[in-house]
């Protein structure tokens, strides 16, 4: 019963003189995605273990996000002199999307080191560990995303049909999440100082990107915003929901940054895949 | 036909987080045997140094040698965990590894959940794993404990569960660490019968062990490792008699 599944590839060759790195990296990705059930089960397990014994479980994050949205909404709407029912939907989408992005980036740093025990014992595709990291963050985000709907209902605003484009934005975020988890997972496994650097960079990015403030506040300097990858990727989700759509330039920028992230991650993966087991 | 072929197989572990340069110098100065500096100025441990061997179908190989001789590293390399730094390795055949009993075991989940998880690790789906769970539960003698978190198992129960999960397979190339020969007295006989069958059905056995009784009983060939090198390789009695 057990042999049938793996019998397809029974010859394992590792030759240091002819490493065939690209071929192996592609095979790793293909096998990892084909076996998505494993990372999905591991991601569910991660969530279950993280909140074991807790009454609200992952809904604690929903609750704290809700409190933050209301608190910051009241404060900043008076600071920026914006009507609350106009500012609150913007802030809710911003904060929830940003929390999702920053949680993914933080978790990406441990995407491989947290699976150290498995990596050193079982010859699994590394893609499995990366997918596990992406999926567990997707599960966590899924607990907060419905809050957006709640805020929209409370403020009496509803986006039109263009809101469906936010789904395309979410796909873009997911692709980026995979690339970042792959890249940072490897770099952080090798250099243990990167994770704290990433954490402080993310904090800086939070204030430099239009999360709390609206892009219009920048005035003339708004034209530079499409250079900020955090802004453009976030905007592909936020724009369709609260601003009635996204400018083509933003889509273009977000798409280019995504391609860049994937290319860099893939290049690193091809070159250093064989070293990961020694790094973690 | 299953086979294992290694040519000049070399594994080196870089010691990345050594820190200060002076510390590095001191370590290198004091142990010139297996620690050395590679081209990129890193301190590396030579775990396996230029191994040449070929294991054909039907061979039962025992890896013996002192602690740290490289037995487990060689098993993990054969299993595909470590990619060789130098040389070439070919393994033909479905590999089954009994190296670490607890690999992929989640302490917070129940026995049944762990069995399903292990099934997924092997590429089965949930339904197939569920069938496997009953079989494993019965073999490990867990009874009602199958639905209790593994964390609350006694040490013996954990060993039994790990053993039962790990041995539900029919590999062509069986890689085994001596851990699997340990176990409590009551369970040992049952385990022995199961292992013997597993070993008989596999085309190749590579077993890392210190127990010469086991070597004589199960193996046809002995490879003795010392400090990452093969120092002796031959039929059981020839190698053991020389020692």
XYZ file of C-alpha atoms in Angstrom:
523
model
C 0.000 0.000 0.000
C 2.752 2.411 0.952
C 5.140 1.651 -1.882
C 2.818 2.595 -4.713
C 2.950 6.298 -4.111
C 6.665 6.824 -3.987
C 7.691 4.033 -6.323
C 7.652 6.506 -9.213
C 11.084 7.956 -8.404
C 13.147 5.216 -6.862
C 16.561 6.345 -8.080
C 18.257 8.952 -5.933
C 21.468 10.442 -7.276
C 23.539 13.091 -5.564
C 26.747 13.997 -7.315
C 28.826 16.870 -6.006
C 30.570 17.215 -9.372
C 27.290 17.532 -11.316
C 24.784 18.921 -8.826
C 21.928 19.613 -11.333
C 20.695 22.271 -8.952
C 17.975 23.832 -11.082
C 16.408 20.496 -11.943
C 16.314 19.534 -8.272
C 14.879 22.878 -7.168
C 12.060 22.615 -9.706
C 11.361 19.026 -8.684
C 11.305 20.173 -5.047
C 8.700 22.863 -5.807
C 6.588 20.516 -7.950
C 6.563 17.720 -5.363
C 5.913 20.162 -2.545
C 2.878 21.670 -4.239
C 1.567 18.297 -5.364
C 1.633 17.144 -1.760
C -0.231 20.218 -0.483
C -2.210 18.063 1.946
C 0.819 17.644 4.165
C 1.614 21.363 4.626
C -2.113 22.061 5.020
C -2.361 19.506 7.820
C 0.820 20.830 9.454
C -0.455 24.412 9.251
C -3.745 23.422 10.918
C -1.731 21.652 13.590
C 0.422 24.761 14.149
C -2.673 26.883 14.762
C -4.195 24.251 17.018
C -1.030 23.974 19.073
C -0.466 27.690 19.300
C -3.909 28.251 20.812
C -4.343 24.989 22.699
C -6.350 25.488 25.871
C -7.303 29.051 24.951
C -11.034 29.800 24.898
C -11.046 32.293 22.033
C -8.049 30.822 20.231
C -7.088 32.713 17.078
C -10.075 34.979 17.645
C -7.944 36.787 20.221
C -6.163 38.318 17.236
C -9.519 39.318 15.721
C -10.519 40.895 18.994
C -7.279 42.814 19.454
C -7.424 44.009 15.841
C -11.007 45.174 16.390
C -10.029 47.099 19.527
C -7.067 48.655 17.708
C -9.181 49.664 14.709
C -11.767 51.382 16.894
C -9.199 53.064 19.156
C -6.904 54.299 16.392
C -9.922 55.183 14.262
C -11.270 57.594 16.855
C -7.854 59.122 17.567
C -6.593 59.562 14.003
C -9.897 60.665 12.495
C -9.746 63.649 14.848
C -5.990 64.185 14.262
C -6.449 64.121 10.484
C -9.797 65.940 10.783
C -11.625 63.277 8.747
C -15.187 62.096 9.414
C -15.108 58.814 11.350
C -17.411 56.905 8.994
C -15.099 57.799 6.096
C -11.809 57.079 7.877
C -12.779 53.928 9.758
C -13.323 51.635 6.709
C -9.973 52.802 5.294
C -8.182 52.160 8.583
C -9.848 48.783 9.111
C -8.751 47.475 5.714
C -5.296 49.038 6.083
C -4.571 47.621 9.511
C -5.908 44.155 8.770
C -3.975 43.862 5.513
C -0.848 45.295 7.108
C -1.102 42.921 10.075
C -1.343 40.061 7.616
C 1.726 41.216 5.681
C 3.839 41.888 8.742
C 2.858 38.574 10.367
C 3.915 36.762 7.202
C 7.254 38.558 7.010
C 8.001 37.864 10.680
C 7.043 34.205 10.324
C 8.995 33.907 7.067
C 12.206 34.314 9.065
C 11.545 31.015 10.848
C 9.873 29.148 7.974
C 12.775 26.688 7.798
C 14.367 26.884 11.252
C 11.061 26.064 12.944
C 10.950 22.780 11.005
C 14.550 21.941 11.891
C 13.630 18.657 13.561
C 11.865 17.377 10.463
C 14.422 18.710 7.982
C 17.241 16.824 9.687
C 15.377 13.524 9.889
C 13.216 13.205 6.791
C 14.099 13.926 3.190
C 11.031 16.025 2.348
C 10.805 18.770 -0.290
C 11.679 22.083 1.400
C 8.642 23.539 -0.355
C 6.524 21.666 2.199
C 7.939 23.751 5.064
C 7.534 26.998 3.136
C 3.920 26.189 2.224
C 3.262 25.282 5.840
C 4.394 28.750 6.875
C 2.299 30.491 4.201
C -0.800 28.427 4.935
C -0.696 28.940 8.690
C -0.562 32.687 8.131
C -3.419 32.450 5.653
C -5.449 30.636 8.310
C -4.687 33.314 10.883
C -5.539 36.094 8.425
C -8.837 34.390 7.617
C -9.889 35.026 11.218
C -9.479 38.789 10.854
C -10.567 39.457 7.276
C -14.323 39.192 8.098
C -13.863 42.182 10.434
C -13.670 44.329 7.310
C -17.238 43.408 6.409
C -18.360 44.226 9.943
C -16.829 47.707 9.797
C -18.378 48.322 6.373
C -21.805 47.387 7.735
C -21.372 49.545 10.819
C -20.329 52.582 8.775
C -23.007 52.023 6.162
C -20.590 51.952 3.209
C -20.464 49.141 0.685
C -17.933 48.835 -2.137
C -19.257 48.079 -5.618
C -18.514 45.151 -7.874
C -14.874 46.282 -8.190
C -14.335 44.882 -4.679
C -13.916 41.475 -6.310
C -10.564 42.710 -7.598
C -9.362 42.559 -3.989
C -9.297 38.786 -4.461
C -6.684 39.248 -7.175
C -4.799 41.395 -4.687
C -4.958 38.625 -2.095
C -3.545 36.170 -4.639
C -0.694 38.590 -5.252
C -0.066 38.811 -1.498
C -0.018 35.000 -1.315
C 2.534 34.719 -4.142
C 4.716 37.300 -2.428
C 4.314 35.481 0.878
C 5.650 32.280 -0.660
C 8.635 34.035 -2.251
C 9.459 35.923 0.938
C 9.089 32.829 3.124
C 11.435 30.940 0.823
C 14.029 33.700 0.631
C 13.973 34.899 4.251
C 13.633 31.324 5.501
C 16.955 30.429 3.873
C 18.782 33.655 4.677
C 17.647 33.607 8.315
C 18.641 29.961 8.686
C 22.173 30.833 7.581
C 22.556 34.242 9.252
C 20.812 34.408 12.594
C 21.077 38.203 12.767
C 18.722 38.804 9.877
C 15.479 38.172 11.793
C 15.880 41.108 14.210
C 16.922 43.351 11.309
C 13.786 42.349 9.414
C 11.653 43.040 12.495
C 12.923 46.601 12.857
C 12.724 47.227 9.114
C 9.074 46.182 9.200
C 8.373 48.600 12.020
C 9.909 51.415 10.018
C 7.964 50.361 6.929
C 4.733 50.556 8.938
C 5.206 54.266 9.573
C 6.678 55.064 6.159
C 3.850 53.385 4.261
C 0.363 54.863 4.067
C -1.242 52.511 6.564
C -2.565 54.960 9.136
C -2.430 58.019 6.866
C -3.985 58.435 3.465
C -1.636 58.740 0.462
C -3.255 62.060 -0.489
C -1.654 63.678 2.580
C 1.725 63.487 0.832
C 0.639 66.104 -1.702
C 3.095 66.474 -4.587
C 5.399 63.780 -3.318
C 2.679 61.172 -3.834
C 4.275 60.313 -7.193
C 7.087 58.455 -5.395
C 4.704 56.114 -3.576
C 4.551 53.420 -6.299
C 8.223 52.720 -5.496
C 7.205 51.396 -2.064
C 6.526 47.669 -2.494
C 4.602 47.450 0.780
C 2.284 50.199 -0.354
C 1.606 48.845 -3.836
C 1.037 45.260 -2.741
C -1.202 46.396 0.100
C -3.064 48.765 -2.225
C -4.051 45.918 -4.570
C -6.251 44.647 -1.732
C -7.217 47.946 -0.141
C -7.932 49.955 -3.269
C -10.777 47.808 -4.620
C -12.404 47.740 -1.166
C -12.318 51.371 -0.061
C -11.144 53.571 -2.918
C -13.259 52.244 -5.752
C -10.362 50.721 -7.647
C -6.613 50.777 -8.147
C -4.588 52.792 -10.645
C -2.939 50.684 -13.385
C 0.452 52.020 -12.283
C -0.035 50.464 -8.838
C -0.933 47.094 -10.358
C 2.113 47.326 -12.589
C 4.414 48.180 -9.695
C 2.956 45.455 -7.472
C 3.270 42.939 -10.306
C 6.895 43.877 -10.990
C 7.838 43.669 -7.315
C 6.185 40.248 -7.129
C 8.143 39.029 -10.143
C 11.335 40.373 -8.619
C 10.651 38.654 -5.285
C 9.939 35.349 -7.034
C 13.041 35.601 -9.212
C 15.368 36.365 -6.300
C 13.831 33.631 -4.130
C 14.072 31.084 -6.929
C 17.676 31.970 -7.725
C 18.629 31.563 -4.064
C 16.713 28.330 -3.788
C 18.438 26.869 -6.841
C 21.866 27.831 -5.586
C 21.585 26.939 -1.891
C 18.909 24.240 -1.637
C 21.461 21.537 -0.936
C 22.910 23.508 1.978
C 19.682 24.059 3.914
C 19.982 20.817 5.887
C 23.392 21.990 7.139
C 22.143 25.454 8.063
C 19.082 24.805 10.209
C 17.602 -4.159 -8.754
C 18.141 -2.003 -5.682
C 21.703 -0.939 -4.976
C 23.683 1.730 -3.193
C 26.841 3.077 -4.770
C 29.083 5.678 -3.196
C 32.217 7.060 -4.754
C 34.479 9.340 -2.763
C 31.435 10.367 -0.685
C 32.265 13.332 1.527
C 30.136 15.202 4.053
C 31.369 18.236 5.935
C 29.446 20.186 8.543
C 30.339 23.851 8.619
C 30.411 25.293 12.129
C 28.698 28.566 11.338
C 28.070 30.159 14.661
C 31.554 29.901 16.066
C 32.016 33.610 16.480
C 35.295 35.248 17.332
C 38.358 34.659 15.240
C 40.558 33.845 18.217
C 38.167 31.142 19.367
C 38.313 29.689 15.887
C 42.089 29.641 15.950
C 42.148 27.950 19.293
C 39.770 25.227 18.179
C 41.735 24.603 15.014
C 45.008 24.495 16.903
C 43.805 21.914 19.384
C 42.022 19.417 17.192
C 43.725 19.096 13.857
C 42.211 15.690 13.099
C 38.684 16.258 11.874
C 38.261 20.009 12.137
C 39.755 21.990 9.343
C 39.333 25.238 7.468
C 37.785 25.126 4.010
C 38.439 27.473 1.060
C 35.935 30.016 2.365
C 37.763 30.164 5.715
C 35.009 28.362 7.569
C 35.712 25.794 10.234
C 34.236 22.499 9.082
C 33.898 19.094 10.700
C 34.717 16.282 8.310
C 31.895 13.881 9.111
C 32.490 11.457 6.239
C 35.743 11.428 4.316
C 35.955 9.913 0.866
C 33.836 6.784 1.335
C 33.872 4.255 -1.490
C 31.537 1.301 -1.337
C 28.878 -0.539 -3.260
C 26.040 -2.454 -1.663
C 24.096 -4.817 -3.905
C 20.675 -6.419 -3.556
C 20.505 -9.044 -0.835
C 23.273 -7.560 1.276
C 22.761 -6.932 4.991
C 25.310 -4.363 6.062
C 26.171 -3.418 9.621
C 27.850 -0.079 10.246
C 29.968 -0.294 13.345
C 32.381 2.089 14.973
C 32.743 4.299 18.003
C 30.342 7.121 18.840
C 30.914 9.961 16.407
C 32.481 7.739 13.773
C 29.861 8.908 11.258
C 27.362 6.040 11.343
C 24.212 8.116 11.731
C 25.478 10.794 9.348
C 26.016 8.111 6.732
C 22.478 6.796 7.287
C 21.027 10.301 6.913
C 23.060 10.896 3.789
C 21.782 7.644 2.308
C 18.240 8.751 3.209
C 18.754 11.969 1.231
C 18.761 14.425 4.151
C 22.302 15.690 3.578
C 23.581 16.373 0.090
C 27.192 15.272 -0.313
C 29.783 18.037 -0.421
C 32.052 15.889 -2.545
C 31.761 12.652 -4.471
C 28.766 10.828 -5.784
C 25.973 8.779 -4.257
C 23.404 6.642 -6.029
C 20.573 4.868 -4.265
C 18.223 2.768 -6.369
C 15.071 1.557 -4.680
C 12.370 2.743 -2.303
C 14.049 3.942 0.872
C 12.608 3.358 4.311
C 14.424 4.978 7.183
C 14.154 4.103 10.848
C 16.587 6.731 12.095
C 14.815 8.959 14.576
C 11.744 7.481 16.258
C 10.195 10.841 17.079
C 10.670 12.538 13.690
C 7.458 14.286 12.732
C 5.747 13.306 15.989
C 3.612 16.005 17.565
C 3.476 15.788 21.343
C 0.191 17.673 21.685
C -1.754 15.565 19.209
C -3.376 12.241 19.918
C -1.887 8.965 18.789
C -4.417 8.710 16.005
C -3.684 12.253 14.766
C 0.004 11.446 14.763
C -0.554 8.354 12.684
C -2.543 10.381 10.145
C 0.213 12.984 10.121
C 2.859 10.360 9.520
C 0.767 8.960 6.704
C 0.769 12.413 5.100
C 4.536 12.648 5.541
C 4.746 9.482 3.503
C 2.352 10.751 0.843
C -0.849 8.915 1.814
C -4.217 10.634 2.064
C -6.420 10.859 5.157
C -8.564 7.825 4.318
C -5.588 5.526 3.830
C -4.028 6.842 7.024
C -7.226 6.170 8.970
C -7.074 2.512 7.951
C -3.434 2.461 8.979
C -4.303 3.948 12.374
C -6.329 0.933 13.510
C -3.596 -1.449 12.451
C -0.903 0.555 14.216
C -2.998 1.064 17.338
C -3.584 -2.661 17.614
C 0.078 -3.492 17.093
C 1.304 -0.922 19.613
C -1.280 -2.186 22.129
C -2.440 1.333 22.915
C -6.166 0.532 23.191
C -8.144 3.537 24.359
C -4.957 5.634 24.592
C -4.981 5.958 20.812
C -7.244 8.998 21.240
C -5.263 10.655 24.029
C -2.490 13.242 23.414
C 0.923 11.657 23.032
C 2.296 13.995 25.694
C 0.459 12.035 28.375
C 1.840 8.660 27.245
C 4.389 6.837 29.323
C 7.854 6.631 27.789
C 7.256 3.008 26.882
C 3.980 3.792 25.144
C 5.658 6.517 23.110
C 8.368 4.116 22.031
C 5.781 1.532 21.065
C 3.761 4.029 19.054
C 6.838 5.392 17.264
C 8.009 1.916 16.492
C 4.635 0.816 15.167
C 4.254 3.932 13.015
C 7.757 3.718 11.641
C 7.621 0.060 10.742
C 4.394 0.148 8.717
C 6.136 0.059 5.370
C 7.734 -2.275 2.916
C 10.895 -0.563 1.686
C 13.481 -2.019 -0.672
C 16.327 -0.227 1.036
C 15.955 -0.227 4.808
C 18.111 2.203 6.800
C 18.014 1.556 10.522
C 19.639 3.038 13.581
C 20.156 0.859 16.595
C 17.534 2.738 18.540
C 14.978 0.417 16.981
C 16.466 -2.560 18.699
C 15.790 -1.104 22.132
C 12.386 -1.289 23.792
C 10.729 -2.720 26.884
C 10.817 -6.439 27.526
C 7.133 -7.130 26.985
C 7.146 -5.427 23.611
C 10.561 -6.621 22.501
C 9.513 -10.034 21.260
C 6.682 -8.586 19.183
C 9.018 -5.929 17.807
C 11.634 -8.496 16.977
C 9.213 -10.557 14.897
C 8.107 -7.461 13.030
C 11.636 -6.203 12.406
C 12.822 -9.585 11.257
C 10.047 -9.652 8.683
C 10.833 -6.090 7.591
C 14.515 -6.928 7.248
C 13.776 -10.145 5.366
C 11.481 -8.380 2.907
C 13.876 -5.532 2.208
C 16.446 -6.038 -0.507
C 19.119 -4.073 1.295
C 19.593 -3.436 4.991
C 21.999 -0.853 6.377
C 22.061 -0.984 10.152
C 24.085 1.208 12.486
C 24.730 -0.625 15.731
C 27.058 -1.391 18.628
C 25.482 -4.750 19.367
C 27.700 -7.463 17.910
C 25.060 -10.106 18.661
C 22.671 -8.326 16.317
C 25.387 -8.020 13.702
C 26.029 -11.779 13.783
C 22.342 -12.605 13.676
C 21.193 -10.298 10.888
C 24.088 -9.099 8.821
C 26.244 -10.524 6.078
C 28.756 -7.724 5.817
C 30.349 -5.264 8.209
C 31.680 -1.792 7.465
C 33.708 -0.349 10.308
C 33.909 3.433 10.375
C 36.457 5.406 12.305
C 36.613 9.211 12.324
C 34.587 9.391 9.116
C 36.617 6.858 7.150
C 36.041 3.217 6.292
C 38.715 1.249 8.107
C 37.401 -2.261 7.498
C 34.886 -3.719 5.089
C 34.149 -7.398 4.681
C 32.159 -10.461 5.709
C 30.958 -10.468 9.315
C 33.278 -13.055 10.792
C 36.353 -11.709 9.036
C 35.866 -8.192 10.396
C 34.720 -9.192 13.860
C 37.510 -11.726 14.272
C 40.112 -9.098 13.457
C 38.813 -6.793 16.187
